Amino acid sequence: MSDAMQQPDFDCLVFIGRFQPPHLGHLAVIREALKRARQVIVLIGSAWQARSLRNPWRFEERRDMLRSDFNGADNARLEIEPLLDALYNDDVWVRDVQRKVRDIARPSQGKQGKLPRIGLIGASRGQSSYFLSLFPQWESVSVPLVDGISASRIRERLFHSRNSASDYLSTGAAHDLPANVHRALNAFHESEASQQLLEERQLLEQY
């Protein structure tokens, strides 16, 4: 029986991350979520932060990069929403996540009036593992981490220097990034915004 014909385990699975940038590890989690739930809610953190070396891509850019590697049927089951940071205040942040999920999650047909079965999905260690512990009312689904892929290391290679970014995009990025994200980052590498971030990195190193 195909995945599309199998009865999903959950009405909704929630995946929280910053996706700076989206990489193959993120896609592995979302693909597993699509197998196990009718609806997948992706919440993108640091949504409205100004562009910086830690947050190079705006919410809309990250949303579009994520959607670019899924087909129309999968995208119809994906809800991708921005999530504000609440620094040093987990309670405020947790309430914001709960409110967003409550507003978006839908019960399956024939279960009107019943609460949807919701789970939180993430990689088995790191920040996603911490997120899983904050929502004890939801079931947790842990996906094995894709070894060797790190968004922070990707950013380091992209914004260390122009030569480093060019070398990475031409030789190493295909091991870390989905094809459409790779293309988007190649285009971003030629942009004024990328140049400004590279200049910011150089200034930081000087001082």
JSON list of N, CA and C in Angstrom, two decimals, residues 151-197:
[
{"chain": "A", "resi": 151, "resn": "ALA", "atom": "N", "xyz": [23.01, 23.92, 9.91]},
{"chain": "A", "resi": 151, "resn": "ALA", "atom": "CA", "xyz": [22.72, 25.23, 9.33]},
{"chain": "A", "resi": 151, "resn": "ALA", "atom": "C", "xyz": [23.79, 26.25, 9.72]},
{"chain": "A", "resi": 152, "resn": "SER", "atom": "N", "xyz": [24.29, 26.18, 10.94]},
{"chain": "A", "resi": 152, "resn": "SER", "atom": "CA", "xyz": [25.32, 27.14, 11.36]},
{"chain": "A", "resi": 152, "resn": "SER", "atom": "C", "xyz": [26.59, 26.96, 10.55]},
{"chain": "A", "resi": 153, "resn": "ARG", "atom": "N", "xyz": [26.97, 25.70, 10.25]},
{"chain": "A", "resi": 153, "resn": "ARG", "atom": "CA", "xyz": [28.17, 25.48, 9.43]},
{"chain": "A", "resi": 153, "resn": "ARG", "atom": "C", "xyz": [27.95, 25.94, 7.99]},
{"chain": "A", "resi": 154, "resn": "ILE", "atom": "N", "xyz": [26.73, 25.76, 7.49]},
{"chain": "A", "resi": 154, "resn": "ILE", "atom": "CA", "xyz": [26.42, 26.24, 6.14]},
{"chain": "A", "resi": 154, "resn": "ILE", "atom": "C", "xyz": [26.57, 27.76, 6.09]},
{"chain": "A", "resi": 155, "resn": "ARG", "atom": "N", "xyz": [26.02, 28.45, 7.09]},
{"chain": "A", "resi": 155, "resn": "ARG", "atom": "CA", "xyz": [26.16, 29.91, 7.13]},
{"chain": "A", "resi": 155, "resn": "ARG", "atom": "C", "xyz": [27.62, 30.32, 7.23]},
{"chain": "A", "resi": 156, "resn": "GLU", "atom": "N", "xyz": [28.38, 29.60, 8.02]},
{"chain": "A", "resi": 156, "resn": "GLU", "atom": "CA", "xyz": [29.79, 29.92, 8.18]},
{"chain": "A", "resi": 156, "resn": "GLU", "atom": "C", "xyz": [30.52, 29.86, 6.83]},
{"chain": "A", "resi": 157, "resn": "ARG", "atom": "N", "xyz": [30.22, 28.86, 6.04]},
{"chain": "A", "resi": 157, "resn": "ARG", "atom": "CA", "xyz": [30.88, 28.72, 4.75]},
{"chain": "A", "resi": 157, "resn": "ARG", "atom": "C", "xyz": [30.38, 29.76, 3.75]},
{"chain": "A", "resi": 158, "resn": "LEU", "atom": "N", "xyz": [29.11, 30.12, 3.85]},
{"chain": "A", "resi": 158, "resn": "LEU", "atom": "CA", "xyz": [28.55, 31.08, 2.90]},
{"chain": "A", "resi": 158, "resn": "LEU", "atom": "C", "xyz": [29.00, 32.51, 3.18]},
{"chain": "A", "resi": 159, "resn": "PHE", "atom": "N", "xyz": [29.29, 32.82, 4.45]},
{"chain": "A", "resi": 159, "resn": "PHE", "atom": "CA", "xyz": [29.57, 34.21, 4.79]},
{"chain": "A", "resi": 159, "resn": "PHE", "atom": "C", "xyz": [30.95, 34.41, 5.41]},
{"chain": "A", "resi": 160, "resn": "HIS", "atom": "N", "xyz": [31.83, 33.42, 5.26]},
{"chain": "A", "resi": 160, "resn": "HIS", "atom": "CA", "xyz": [33.20, 33.62, 5.73]},
{"chain": "A", "resi": 160, "resn": "HIS", "atom": "C", "xyz": [33.95, 34.55, 4.79]},
{"chain": "A", "resi": 161, "resn": "SER", "atom": "N", "xyz": [33.81, 34.30, 3.50]},
{"chain": "A", "resi": 161, "resn": "SER", "atom": "CA", "xyz": [34.42, 35.16, 2.48]},
{"chain": "A", "resi": 161, "resn": "SER", "atom": "C", "xyz": [33.73, 34.85, 1.16]},
{"chain": "A", "resi": 162, "resn": "ARG", "atom": "N", "xyz": [33.92, 35.71, 0.19]},
{"chain": "A", "resi": 162, "resn": "ARG", "atom": "CA", "xyz": [33.29, 35.48, -1.11]},
{"chain": "A", "resi": 162, "resn": "ARG", "atom": "C", "xyz": [33.85, 34.22, -1.76]},
{"chain": "A", "resi": 163, "resn": "ASN", "atom": "N", "xyz": [35.16, 34.00, -1.64]},
{"chain": "A", "resi": 163, "resn": "ASN", "atom": "CA", "xyz": [35.76, 32.80, -2.22]},
{"chain": "A", "resi": 163, "resn": "ASN", "atom": "C", "xyz": [35.25, 31.53, -1.53]},
{"chain": "A", "resi": 164, "resn": "SER", "atom": "N", "xyz": [35.13, 31.60, -0.20]},
{"chain": "A", "resi": 164, "resn": "SER", "atom": "CA", "xyz": [34.62, 30.45, 0.54]},
{"chain": "A", "resi": 164, "resn": "SER", "atom": "C", "xyz": [33.21, 30.11, 0.11]},
{"chain": "A", "resi": 165, "resn": "ALA", "atom": "N", "xyz": [32.37, 31.14, -0.06]},
{"chain": "A", "resi": 165, "resn": "ALA", "atom": "CA", "xyz": [30.99, 30.92, -0.49]},
{"chain": "A", "resi": 165, "resn": "ALA", "atom": "C", "xyz": [30.96, 30.31, -1.89]},
{"chain": "A", "resi": 166, "resn": "SER", "atom": "N", "xyz": [31.77, 30.84, -2.80]},
{"chain": "A", "resi": 166, "resn": "SER", "atom": "CA", "xyz": [31.79, 30.32, -4.17]},
{"chain": "A", "resi": 166, "resn": "SER", "atom": "C", "xyz": [32.25, 28.87, -4.19]},
{"chain": "A", "resi": 167, "resn": "ASP", "atom": "N", "xyz": [33.28, 28.55, -3.41]},
{"chain": "A", "resi": 167, "resn": "ASP", "atom": "CA", "xyz": [33.78, 27.18, -3.36]},
{"chain": "A", "resi": 167, "resn": "ASP", "atom": "C", "xyz": [32.71, 26.24, -2.81]},
{"chain": "A", "resi": 168, "resn": "TYR", "atom": "N", "xyz": [32.06, 26.68, -1.75]},
{"chain": "A", "resi": 168, "resn": "TYR", "atom": "CA", "xyz": [31.04, 25.82, -1.13]},
{"chain": "A", "resi": 168, "resn": "TYR", "atom": "C", "xyz": [29.89, 25.57, -2.10]},
{"chain": "A", "resi": 169, "resn": "LEU", "atom": "N", "xyz": [29.40, 26.62, -2.74]},
{"chain": "A", "resi": 169, "resn": "LEU", "atom": "CA", "xyz": [28.25, 26.49, -3.63]},
{"chain": "A", "resi": 169, "resn": "LEU", "atom": "C", "xyz": [28.58, 25.65, -4.86]},
{"chain": "A", "resi": 170, "resn": "SER", "atom": "N", "xyz": [29.84, 25.64, -5.26]},
{"chain": "A", "resi": 170, "resn": "SER", "atom": "CA", "xyz": [30.20, 24.88, -6.46]},
{"chain": "A", "resi": 170, "resn": "SER", "atom": "C", "xyz": [30.61, 23.45, -6.17]},
{"chain": "A", "resi": 171, "resn": "THR", "atom": "N", "xyz": [31.04, 23.17, -4.92]},
{"chain": "A", "resi": 171, "resn": "THR", "atom": "CA", "xyz": [31.57, 21.83, -4.64]},
{"chain": "A", "resi": 171, "resn": "THR", "atom": "C", "xyz": [30.88, 21.08, -3.51]},
{"chain": "A", "resi": 172, "resn": "GLY", "atom": "N", "xyz": [30.43, 21.79, -2.46]},
{"chain": "A", "resi": 172, "resn": "GLY", "atom": "CA", "xyz": [29.97, 21.08, -1.27]},
{"chain": "A", "resi": 172, "resn": "GLY", "atom": "C", "xyz": [28.50, 21.19, -0.95]},
{"chain": "A", "resi": 173, "resn": "ALA", "atom": "N", "xyz": [27.83, 22.19, -1.51]},
{"chain": "A", "resi": 173, "resn": "ALA", "atom": "CA", "xyz": [26.46, 22.47, -1.08]},
{"chain": "A", "resi": 173, "resn": "ALA", "atom": "C", "xyz": [25.48, 21.37, -1.45]},
{"chain": "A", "resi": 174, "resn": "ALA", "atom": "N", "xyz": [25.74, 20.65, -2.53]},
{"chain": "A", "resi": 174, "resn": "ALA", "atom": "CA", "xyz": [24.80, 19.61, -2.97]},
{"chain": "A", "resi": 174, "resn": "ALA", "atom": "C", "xyz": [24.65, 18.50, -1.93]},
{"chain": "A", "resi": 175, "resn": "HIS", "atom": "N", "xyz": [25.65, 18.36, -1.05]},
{"chain": "A", "resi": 175, "resn": "HIS", "atom": "CA", "xyz": [25.57, 17.33, 0.00]},
{"chain": "A", "resi": 175, "resn": "HIS", "atom": "C", "xyz": [24.68, 17.79, 1.17]},
{"chain": "A", "resi": 176, "resn": "ASP", "atom": "N", "xyz": [24.43, 19.09, 1.28]},
{"chain": "A", "resi": 176, "resn": "ASP", "atom": "CA", "xyz": [23.69, 19.65, 2.40]},
{"chain": "A", "resi": 176, "resn": "ASP", "atom": "C", "xyz": [22.30, 20.17, 2.03]},
{"chain": "A", "resi": 177, "resn": "LEU", "atom": "N", "xyz": [22.14, 20.61, 0.78]},
{"chain": "A", "resi": 177, "resn": "LEU", "atom": "CA", "xyz": [20.96, 21.40, 0.41]},
{"chain": "A", "resi": 177, "resn": "LEU", "atom": "C", "xyz": [20.11, 20.71, -0.65]},
{"chain": "A", "resi": 178, "resn": "PRO", "atom": "N", "xyz": [18.79, 20.85, -0.55]},
{"chain": "A", "resi": 178, "resn": "PRO", "atom": "CA", "xyz": [17.92, 20.42, -1.66]},
{"chain": "A", "resi": 178, "resn": "PRO", "atom": "C", "xyz": [18.27, 21.22, -2.92]},
{"chain": "A", "resi": 179, "resn": "ALA", "atom": "N", "xyz": [17.99, 20.65, -4.07]},
{"chain": "A", "resi": 179, "resn": "ALA", "atom": "CA", "xyz": [18.41, 21.26, -5.34]},
{"chain": "A", "resi": 179, "resn": "ALA", "atom": "C", "xyz": [17.86, 22.68, -5.50]},
{"chain": "A", "resi": 180, "resn": "ASN", "atom": "N", "xyz": [16.58, 22.88, -5.18]},
{"chain": "A", "resi": 180, "resn": "ASN", "atom": "CA", "xyz": [15.99, 24.20, -5.38]},
{"chain": "A", "resi": 180, "resn": "ASN", "atom": "C", "xyz": [16.52, 25.22, -4.38]},
{"chain": "A", "resi": 181, "resn": "VAL", "atom": "N", "xyz": [16.83, 24.78, -3.17]},
{"chain": "A", "resi": 181, "resn": "VAL", "atom": "CA", "xyz": [17.45, 25.68, -2.19]},
{"chain": "A", "resi": 181, "resn": "VAL", "atom": "C", "xyz": [18.85, 26.05, -2.65]},
{"chain": "A", "resi": 182, "resn": "HIS", "atom": "N", "xyz": [19.58, 25.08, -3.18]},
{"chain": "A", "resi": 182, "resn": "HIS", "atom": "CA", "xyz": [20.91, 25.34, -3.72]},
{"chain": "A", "resi": 182, "resn": "HIS", "atom": "C", "xyz": [20.85, 26.42, -4.79]},
{"chain": "A", "resi": 183, "resn": "ARG", "atom": "N", "xyz": [19.88, 26.33, -5.69]},
{"chain": "A", "resi": 183, "resn": "ARG", "atom": "CA", "xyz": [19.74, 27.34, -6.73]},
{"chain": "A", "resi": 183, "resn": "ARG", "atom": "C", "xyz": [19.40, 28.70, -6.13]},
{"chain": "A", "resi": 184, "resn": "ALA", "atom": "N", "xyz": [18.51, 28.71, -5.13]},
{"chain": "A", "resi": 184, "resn": "ALA", "atom": "CA", "xyz": [18.13, 29.98, -4.49]},
{"chain": "A", "resi": 184, "resn": "ALA", "atom": "C", "xyz": [19.33, 30.63, -3.81]},
{"chain": "A", "resi": 185, "resn": "LEU", "atom": "N", "xyz": [20.17, 29.83, -3.18]},
{"chain": "A", "resi": 185, "resn": "LEU", "atom": "CA", "xyz": [21.34, 30.40, -2.49]},
{"chain": "A", "resi": 185, "resn": "LEU", "atom": "C", "xyz": [22.40, 30.86, -3.48]},
{"chain": "A", "resi": 186, "resn": "ASN", "atom": "N", "xyz": [22.49, 30.19, -4.63]},
{"chain": "A", "resi": 186, "resn": "ASN", "atom": "CA", "xyz": [23.38, 30.70, -5.67]},
{"chain": "A", "resi": 186, "resn": "ASN", "atom": "C", "xyz": [22.95, 32.09, -6.12]},
{"chain": "A", "resi": 187, "resn": "ALA", "atom": "N", "xyz": [21.64, 32.28, -6.30]},
{"chain": "A", "resi": 187, "resn": "ALA", "atom": "CA", "xyz": [21.14, 33.59, -6.71]},
{"chain": "A", "resi": 187, "resn": "ALA", "atom": "C", "xyz": [21.36, 34.61, -5.60]},
{"chain": "A", "resi": 188, "resn": "PHE", "atom": "N", "xyz": [21.14, 34.21, -4.34]},
{"chain": "A", "resi": 188, "resn": "PHE", "atom": "CA", "xyz": [21.33, 35.12, -3.21]},
{"chain": "A", "resi": 188, "resn": "PHE", "atom": "C", "xyz": [22.80, 35.54, -3.10]},
{"chain": "A", "resi": 189, "resn": "HIS", "atom": "N", "xyz": [23.70, 34.61, -3.42]},
{"chain": "A", "resi": 189, "resn": "HIS", "atom": "CA", "xyz": [25.14, 34.90, -3.34]},
{"chain": "A", "resi": 189, "resn": "HIS", "atom": "C", "xyz": [25.52, 36.08, -4.22]},
{"chain": "A", "resi": 190, "resn": "GLU", "atom": "N", "xyz": [24.78, 36.30, -5.29]},
{"chain": "A", "resi": 190, "resn": "GLU", "atom": "CA", "xyz": [25.08, 37.40, -6.22]},
{"chain": "A", "resi": 190, "resn": "GLU", "atom": "C", "xyz": [24.37, 38.69, -5.84]},
{"chain": "A", "resi": 191, "resn": "SER", "atom": "N", "xyz": [23.59, 38.67, -4.77]},
{"chain": "A", "resi": 191, "resn": "SER", "atom": "CA", "xyz": [22.76, 39.83, -4.43]},
{"chain": "A", "resi": 191, "resn": "SER", "atom": "C", "xyz": [23.52, 40.85, -3.58]},
{"chain": "A", "resi": 192, "resn": "GLU", "atom": "N", "xyz": [22.95, 42.05, -3.52]},
{"chain": "A", "resi": 192, "resn": "GLU", "atom": "CA", "xyz": [23.52, 43.10, -2.67]},
{"chain": "A", "resi": 192, "resn": "GLU", "atom": "C", "xyz": [23.44, 42.72, -1.20]},
{"chain": "A", "resi": 193, "resn": "ALA", "atom": "N", "xyz": [22.36, 42.04, -0.82]},
{"chain": "A", "resi": 193, "resn": "ALA", "atom": "CA", "xyz": [22.20, 41.64, 0.58]},
{"chain": "A", "resi": 193, "resn": "ALA", "atom": "C", "xyz": [23.33, 40.71, 1.01]},
{"chain": "A", "resi": 194, "resn": "SER", "atom": "N", "xyz": [23.70, 39.78, 0.15]},
{"chain": "A", "resi": 194, "resn": "SER", "atom": "CA", "xyz": [24.80, 38.86, 0.47]},
{"chain": "A", "resi": 194, "resn": "SER", "atom": "C", "xyz": [26.11, 39.63, 0.60]},
{"chain": "A", "resi": 195, "resn": "GLN", "atom": "N", "xyz": [26.33, 40.57, -0.27]},
{"chain": "A", "resi": 195, "resn": "GLN", "atom": "CA", "xyz": [27.56, 41.37, -0.21]},
{"chain": "A", "resi": 195, "resn": "GLN", "atom": "C", "xyz": [27.64, 42.15, 1.10]},
{"chain": "A", "resi": 196, "resn": "GLN", "atom": "N", "xyz": [26.52, 42.69, 1.55]},
{"chain": "A", "resi": 196, "resn": "GLN", "atom": "CA", "xyz": [26.51, 43.43, 2.81]},
{"chain": "A", "resi": 196, "resn": "GLN", "atom": "C", "xyz": [26.83, 42.53, 3.99]},
{"chain": "A", "resi": 197, "resn": "LEU", "atom": "N", "xyz": [26.33, 41.30, 3.96]},
{"chain": "A", "resi": 197, "resn": "LEU", "atom": "CA", "xyz": [26.62, 40.36, 5.05]},
{"chain": "A", "resi": 197, "resn": "LEU", "atom": "C", "xyz": [28.10, 39.96, 5.04]}
]
